[in-house]
Coordinates of C-alpha atoms in Angstrom, one line a residue:
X3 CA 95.2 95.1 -38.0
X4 CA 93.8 93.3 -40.7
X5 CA 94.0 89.9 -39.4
X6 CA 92.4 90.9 -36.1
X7 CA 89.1 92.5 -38.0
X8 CA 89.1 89.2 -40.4
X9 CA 88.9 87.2 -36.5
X10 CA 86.3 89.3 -35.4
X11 CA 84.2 88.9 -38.4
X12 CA 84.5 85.4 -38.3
X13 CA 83.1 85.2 -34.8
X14 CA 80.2 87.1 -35.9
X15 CA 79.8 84.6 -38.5
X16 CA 79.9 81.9 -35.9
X17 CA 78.0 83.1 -33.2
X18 CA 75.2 84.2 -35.8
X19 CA 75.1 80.5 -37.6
X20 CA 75.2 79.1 -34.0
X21 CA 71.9 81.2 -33.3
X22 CA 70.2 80.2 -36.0
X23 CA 70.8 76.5 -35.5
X24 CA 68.8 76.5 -32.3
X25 CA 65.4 78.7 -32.5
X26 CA 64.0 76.1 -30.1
X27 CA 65.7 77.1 -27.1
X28 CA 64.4 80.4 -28.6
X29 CA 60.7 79.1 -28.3
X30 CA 61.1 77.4 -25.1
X31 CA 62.0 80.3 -23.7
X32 CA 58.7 81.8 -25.0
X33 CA 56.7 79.1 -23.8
X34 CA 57.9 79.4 -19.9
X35 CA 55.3 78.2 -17.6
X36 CA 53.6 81.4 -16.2
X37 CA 51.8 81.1 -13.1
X38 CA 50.5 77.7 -11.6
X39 CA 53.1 76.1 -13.9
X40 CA 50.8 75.9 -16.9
X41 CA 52.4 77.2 -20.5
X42 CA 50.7 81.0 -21.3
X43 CA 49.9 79.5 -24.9
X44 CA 48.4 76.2 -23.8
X45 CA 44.8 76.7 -24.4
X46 CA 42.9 75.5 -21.3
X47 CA 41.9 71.6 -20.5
X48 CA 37.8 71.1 -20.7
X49 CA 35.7 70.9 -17.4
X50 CA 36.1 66.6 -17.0
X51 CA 32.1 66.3 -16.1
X52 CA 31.6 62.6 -13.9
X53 CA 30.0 60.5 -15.6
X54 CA 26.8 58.9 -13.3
X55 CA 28.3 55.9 -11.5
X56 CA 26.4 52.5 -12.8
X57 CA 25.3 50.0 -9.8
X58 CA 27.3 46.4 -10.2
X59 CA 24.5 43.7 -11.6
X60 CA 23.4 41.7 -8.6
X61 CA 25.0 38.5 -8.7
X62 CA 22.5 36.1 -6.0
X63 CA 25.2 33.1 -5.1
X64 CA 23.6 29.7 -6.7
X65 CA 21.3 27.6 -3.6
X66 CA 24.1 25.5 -2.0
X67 CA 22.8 22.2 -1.8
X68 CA 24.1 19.4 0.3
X69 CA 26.0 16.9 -1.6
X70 CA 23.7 13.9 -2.2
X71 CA 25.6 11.2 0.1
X72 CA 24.9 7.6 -1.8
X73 CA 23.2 5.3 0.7
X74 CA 25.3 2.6 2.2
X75 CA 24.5 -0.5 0.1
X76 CA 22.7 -3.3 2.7
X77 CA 24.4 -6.4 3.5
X78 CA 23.6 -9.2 1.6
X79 CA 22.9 -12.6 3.9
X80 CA 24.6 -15.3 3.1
X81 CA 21.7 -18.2 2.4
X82 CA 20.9 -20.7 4.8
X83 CA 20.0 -24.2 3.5
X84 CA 16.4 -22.8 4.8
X85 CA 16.5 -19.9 2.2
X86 CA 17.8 -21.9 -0.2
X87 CA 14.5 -24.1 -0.9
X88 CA 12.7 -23.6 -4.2
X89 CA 8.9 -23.7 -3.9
X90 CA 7.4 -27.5 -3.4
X91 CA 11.4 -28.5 -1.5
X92 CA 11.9 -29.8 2.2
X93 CA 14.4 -31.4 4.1
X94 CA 13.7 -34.2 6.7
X95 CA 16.1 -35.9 8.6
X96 CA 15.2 -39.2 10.0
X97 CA 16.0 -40.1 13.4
X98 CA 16.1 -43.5 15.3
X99 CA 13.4 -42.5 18.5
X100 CA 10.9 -39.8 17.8
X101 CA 10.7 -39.1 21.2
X102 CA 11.0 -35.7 23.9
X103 CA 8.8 -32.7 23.5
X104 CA 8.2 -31.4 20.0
X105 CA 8.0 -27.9 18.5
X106 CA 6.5 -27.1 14.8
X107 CA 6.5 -23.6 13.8
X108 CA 5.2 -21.7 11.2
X109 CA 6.5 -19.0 9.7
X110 CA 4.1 -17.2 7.0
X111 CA 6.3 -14.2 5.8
X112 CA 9.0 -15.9 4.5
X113 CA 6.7 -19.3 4.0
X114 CA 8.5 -22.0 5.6
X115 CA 7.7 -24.3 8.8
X116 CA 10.6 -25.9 11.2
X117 CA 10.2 -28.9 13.2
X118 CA 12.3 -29.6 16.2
X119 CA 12.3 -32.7 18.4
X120 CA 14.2 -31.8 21.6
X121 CA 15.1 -28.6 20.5
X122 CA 17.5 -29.8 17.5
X123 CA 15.6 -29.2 14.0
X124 CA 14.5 -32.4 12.1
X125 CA 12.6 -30.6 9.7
X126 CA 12.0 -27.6 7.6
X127 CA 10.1 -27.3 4.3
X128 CA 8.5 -24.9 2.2
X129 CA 4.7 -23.8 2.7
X130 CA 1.6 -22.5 1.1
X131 CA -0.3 -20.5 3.5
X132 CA -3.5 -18.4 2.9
X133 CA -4.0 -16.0 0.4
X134 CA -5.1 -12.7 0.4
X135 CA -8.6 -12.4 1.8
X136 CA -8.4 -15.8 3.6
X137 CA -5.1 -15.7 5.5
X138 CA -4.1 -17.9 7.8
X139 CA -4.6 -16.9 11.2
X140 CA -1.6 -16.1 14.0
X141 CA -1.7 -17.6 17.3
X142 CA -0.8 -20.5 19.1
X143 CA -2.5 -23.9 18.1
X144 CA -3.6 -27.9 19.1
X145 CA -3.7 -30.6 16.6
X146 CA -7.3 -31.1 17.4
X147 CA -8.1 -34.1 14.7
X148 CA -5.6 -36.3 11.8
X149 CA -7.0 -37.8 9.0
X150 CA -4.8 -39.8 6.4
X151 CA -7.7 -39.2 3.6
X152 CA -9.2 -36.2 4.7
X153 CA -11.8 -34.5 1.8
X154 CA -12.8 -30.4 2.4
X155 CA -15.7 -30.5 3.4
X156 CA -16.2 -26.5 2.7
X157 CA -14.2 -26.6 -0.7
X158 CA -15.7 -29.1 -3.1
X159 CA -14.7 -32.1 -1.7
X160 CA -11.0 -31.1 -2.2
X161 CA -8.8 -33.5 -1.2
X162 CA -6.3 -32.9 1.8
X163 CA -4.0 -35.7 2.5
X164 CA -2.2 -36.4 5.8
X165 CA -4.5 -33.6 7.5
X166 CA -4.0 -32.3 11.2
X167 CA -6.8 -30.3 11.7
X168 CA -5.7 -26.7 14.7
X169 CA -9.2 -25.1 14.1
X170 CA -13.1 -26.6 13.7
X171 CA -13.7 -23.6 11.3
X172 CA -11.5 -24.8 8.4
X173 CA -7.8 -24.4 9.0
X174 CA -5.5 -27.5 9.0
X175 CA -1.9 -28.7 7.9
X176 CA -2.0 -30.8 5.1
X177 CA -0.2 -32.0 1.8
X178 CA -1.2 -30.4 -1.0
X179 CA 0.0 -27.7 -4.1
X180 CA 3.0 -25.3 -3.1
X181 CA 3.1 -22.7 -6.0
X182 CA 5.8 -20.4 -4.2
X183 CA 3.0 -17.7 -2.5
X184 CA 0.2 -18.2 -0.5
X185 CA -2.7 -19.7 -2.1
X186 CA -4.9 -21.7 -0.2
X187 CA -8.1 -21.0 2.1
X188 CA -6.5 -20.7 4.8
X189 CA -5.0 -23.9 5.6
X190 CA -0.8 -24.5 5.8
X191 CA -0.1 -26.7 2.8
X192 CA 3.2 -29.0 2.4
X193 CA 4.7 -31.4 0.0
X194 CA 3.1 -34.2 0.0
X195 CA 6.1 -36.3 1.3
X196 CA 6.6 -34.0 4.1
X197 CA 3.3 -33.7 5.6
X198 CA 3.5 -37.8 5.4
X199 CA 6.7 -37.6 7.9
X200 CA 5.2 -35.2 9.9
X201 CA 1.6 -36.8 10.0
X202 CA 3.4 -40.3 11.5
X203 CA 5.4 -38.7 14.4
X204 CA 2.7 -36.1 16.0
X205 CA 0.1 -36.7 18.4
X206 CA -3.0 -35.0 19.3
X207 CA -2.8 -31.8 21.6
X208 CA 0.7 -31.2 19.8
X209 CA 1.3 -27.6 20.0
X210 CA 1.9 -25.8 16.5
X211 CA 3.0 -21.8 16.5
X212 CA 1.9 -19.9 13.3
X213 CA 4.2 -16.5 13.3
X214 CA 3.6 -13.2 10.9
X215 CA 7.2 -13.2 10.9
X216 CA 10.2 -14.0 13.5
X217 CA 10.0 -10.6 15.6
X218 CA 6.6 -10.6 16.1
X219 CA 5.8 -12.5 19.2
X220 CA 2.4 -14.9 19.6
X221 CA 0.1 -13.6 21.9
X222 CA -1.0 -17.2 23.6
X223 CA -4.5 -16.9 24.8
X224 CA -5.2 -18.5 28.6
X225 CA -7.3 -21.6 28.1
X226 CA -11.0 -21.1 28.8
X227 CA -12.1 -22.8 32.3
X228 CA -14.4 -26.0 32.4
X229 CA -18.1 -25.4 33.5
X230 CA -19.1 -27.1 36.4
X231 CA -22.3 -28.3 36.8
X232 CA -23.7 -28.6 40.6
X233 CA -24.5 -32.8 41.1
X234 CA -28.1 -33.3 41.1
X235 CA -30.6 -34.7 43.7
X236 CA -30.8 -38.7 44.1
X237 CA -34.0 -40.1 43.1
X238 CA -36.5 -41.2 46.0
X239 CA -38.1 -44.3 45.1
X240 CA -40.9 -45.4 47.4
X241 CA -40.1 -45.6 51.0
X242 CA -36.8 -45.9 50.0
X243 CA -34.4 -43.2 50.1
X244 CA -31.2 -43.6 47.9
X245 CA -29.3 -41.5 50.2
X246 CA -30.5 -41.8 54.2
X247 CA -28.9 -38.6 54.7
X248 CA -32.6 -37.3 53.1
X249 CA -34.9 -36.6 55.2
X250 CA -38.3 -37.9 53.7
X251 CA -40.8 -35.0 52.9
X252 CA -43.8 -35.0 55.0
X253 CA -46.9 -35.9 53.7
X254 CA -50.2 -33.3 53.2
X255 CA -52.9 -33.4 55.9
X256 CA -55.9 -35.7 54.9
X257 CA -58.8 -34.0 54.5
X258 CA -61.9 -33.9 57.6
X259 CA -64.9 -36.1 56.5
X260 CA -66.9 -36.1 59.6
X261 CA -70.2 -34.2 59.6

């Protein structure tokens, strides 16, 4: 009897440590949601108030520009003996029989002048054309006049050596100072040498083309007609006529004497 009170005892003991071990469980049952499933002791959340929405900063997309395109770099020519010529240089080839029609042509843009005999070139040389203010003119000329010692006779007496006169106002081909730009009054100035060669094989009437440049075409200009002048009467001498076909003009009436 003894032992079975000393049991019970000690599962009082027991169960009474045990209880005080876990006085959580104890408070969790206190704290049971009540309600919507919020805790009876759980003091209540504050009101969350919104907060007035800020606009996003306007952002304005950079100006697209189109994307700068290098241009394409020009071909370069290759260089002709012609382009190769330094100011005052020529080139003449001699030939056996000057002979066949003949072309000389000017060319005041890039300064140079090419002779051809026969249509193959003989000749090319650099040039000193008019300046600015006196250029020389365009067009279609005649060698109208040659002159080995030719002297200006609107410029000082300048000399002009181995001149071929294409206008009677001034303007002519002849030797003279090629500084590498038009300079002169007007007239087509060569090297000295050259205007020599040139000067021997040309004859009057010989056609010479002065071009602005090689794709601007000469406007020729038709050549003026000749005035005609009506023959005039053949002289009468005495009774006789020079030309019988004349009938003689009657003479006046004498005048009545007779009282």
């Amino acid at each position: 009897m003894k032992l079975k009170a000393g049991i019970r005892i000690l599962h009082v003991m027991c169960a009474l440590a045990l209880f005080a071990s876990v006085p959580g469980a104890v408070a969790a049952q206190n704290t049971a949601p009540v309600g919507n499933g919020v805790p009876a002791n759980m003091p209540a959340s504050p009101a969350v108030v919104p907060e007035s929405p800020v606009p996003p900063p306007v952002v304005t997309p950079p100006e697209s520009k189109p994307p700068v395109v290098a241009p394409a770099p020009k071909p370069v020519p290759k260089k002709g003996p012609v382009d190769r010529l330094k100011p005052g240089q020529y080139v003449w080839i001699p030939q056996d029989r000057y002979e066949g029609p003949m072309k000389i042509v000017v060319v005041l843009d890039t300064q140079r002048v090419y002779v051809f005999q026969n249509d193959k070139l003989i000749g090319f040389s650099t040039i000193s054309s008019g300046k600015k203010g006196k250029e020389t003119p365009i067009g279609a000329f005649n060698i109208l006049q040659k002159n080995i010692d030719h002297k200006s006779n609107l410029y000082s007496n300048a000399p002009m050596p181995y001149m071929q006169r294409l206008t009677w106002d001034g303007i002519a081909i002849h030797g003279g100072y090629l500084p590498g730009y038009p300079a002169s009054h007007g007239c087509i100035r060569l090297p000295l040498p050259f205007a020599k060669s040139l000067f021997a094989i040309t004859k009057l009437d010989q056609e010479v083309v002065v071009l602005k440049d090689t794709s601007t075409p000469v406007k020729r200009t038709l050549p003026k007609p000749e005035p005609t002048v009506d023959p005039a009467p053949a002289p009468v001498t005495g009774d006789t006529l020079a030309d019988p076909s004349v009938t003689p003009p009657s003479s006046p009436p004498k005048p009545d004497t007779r009282t």
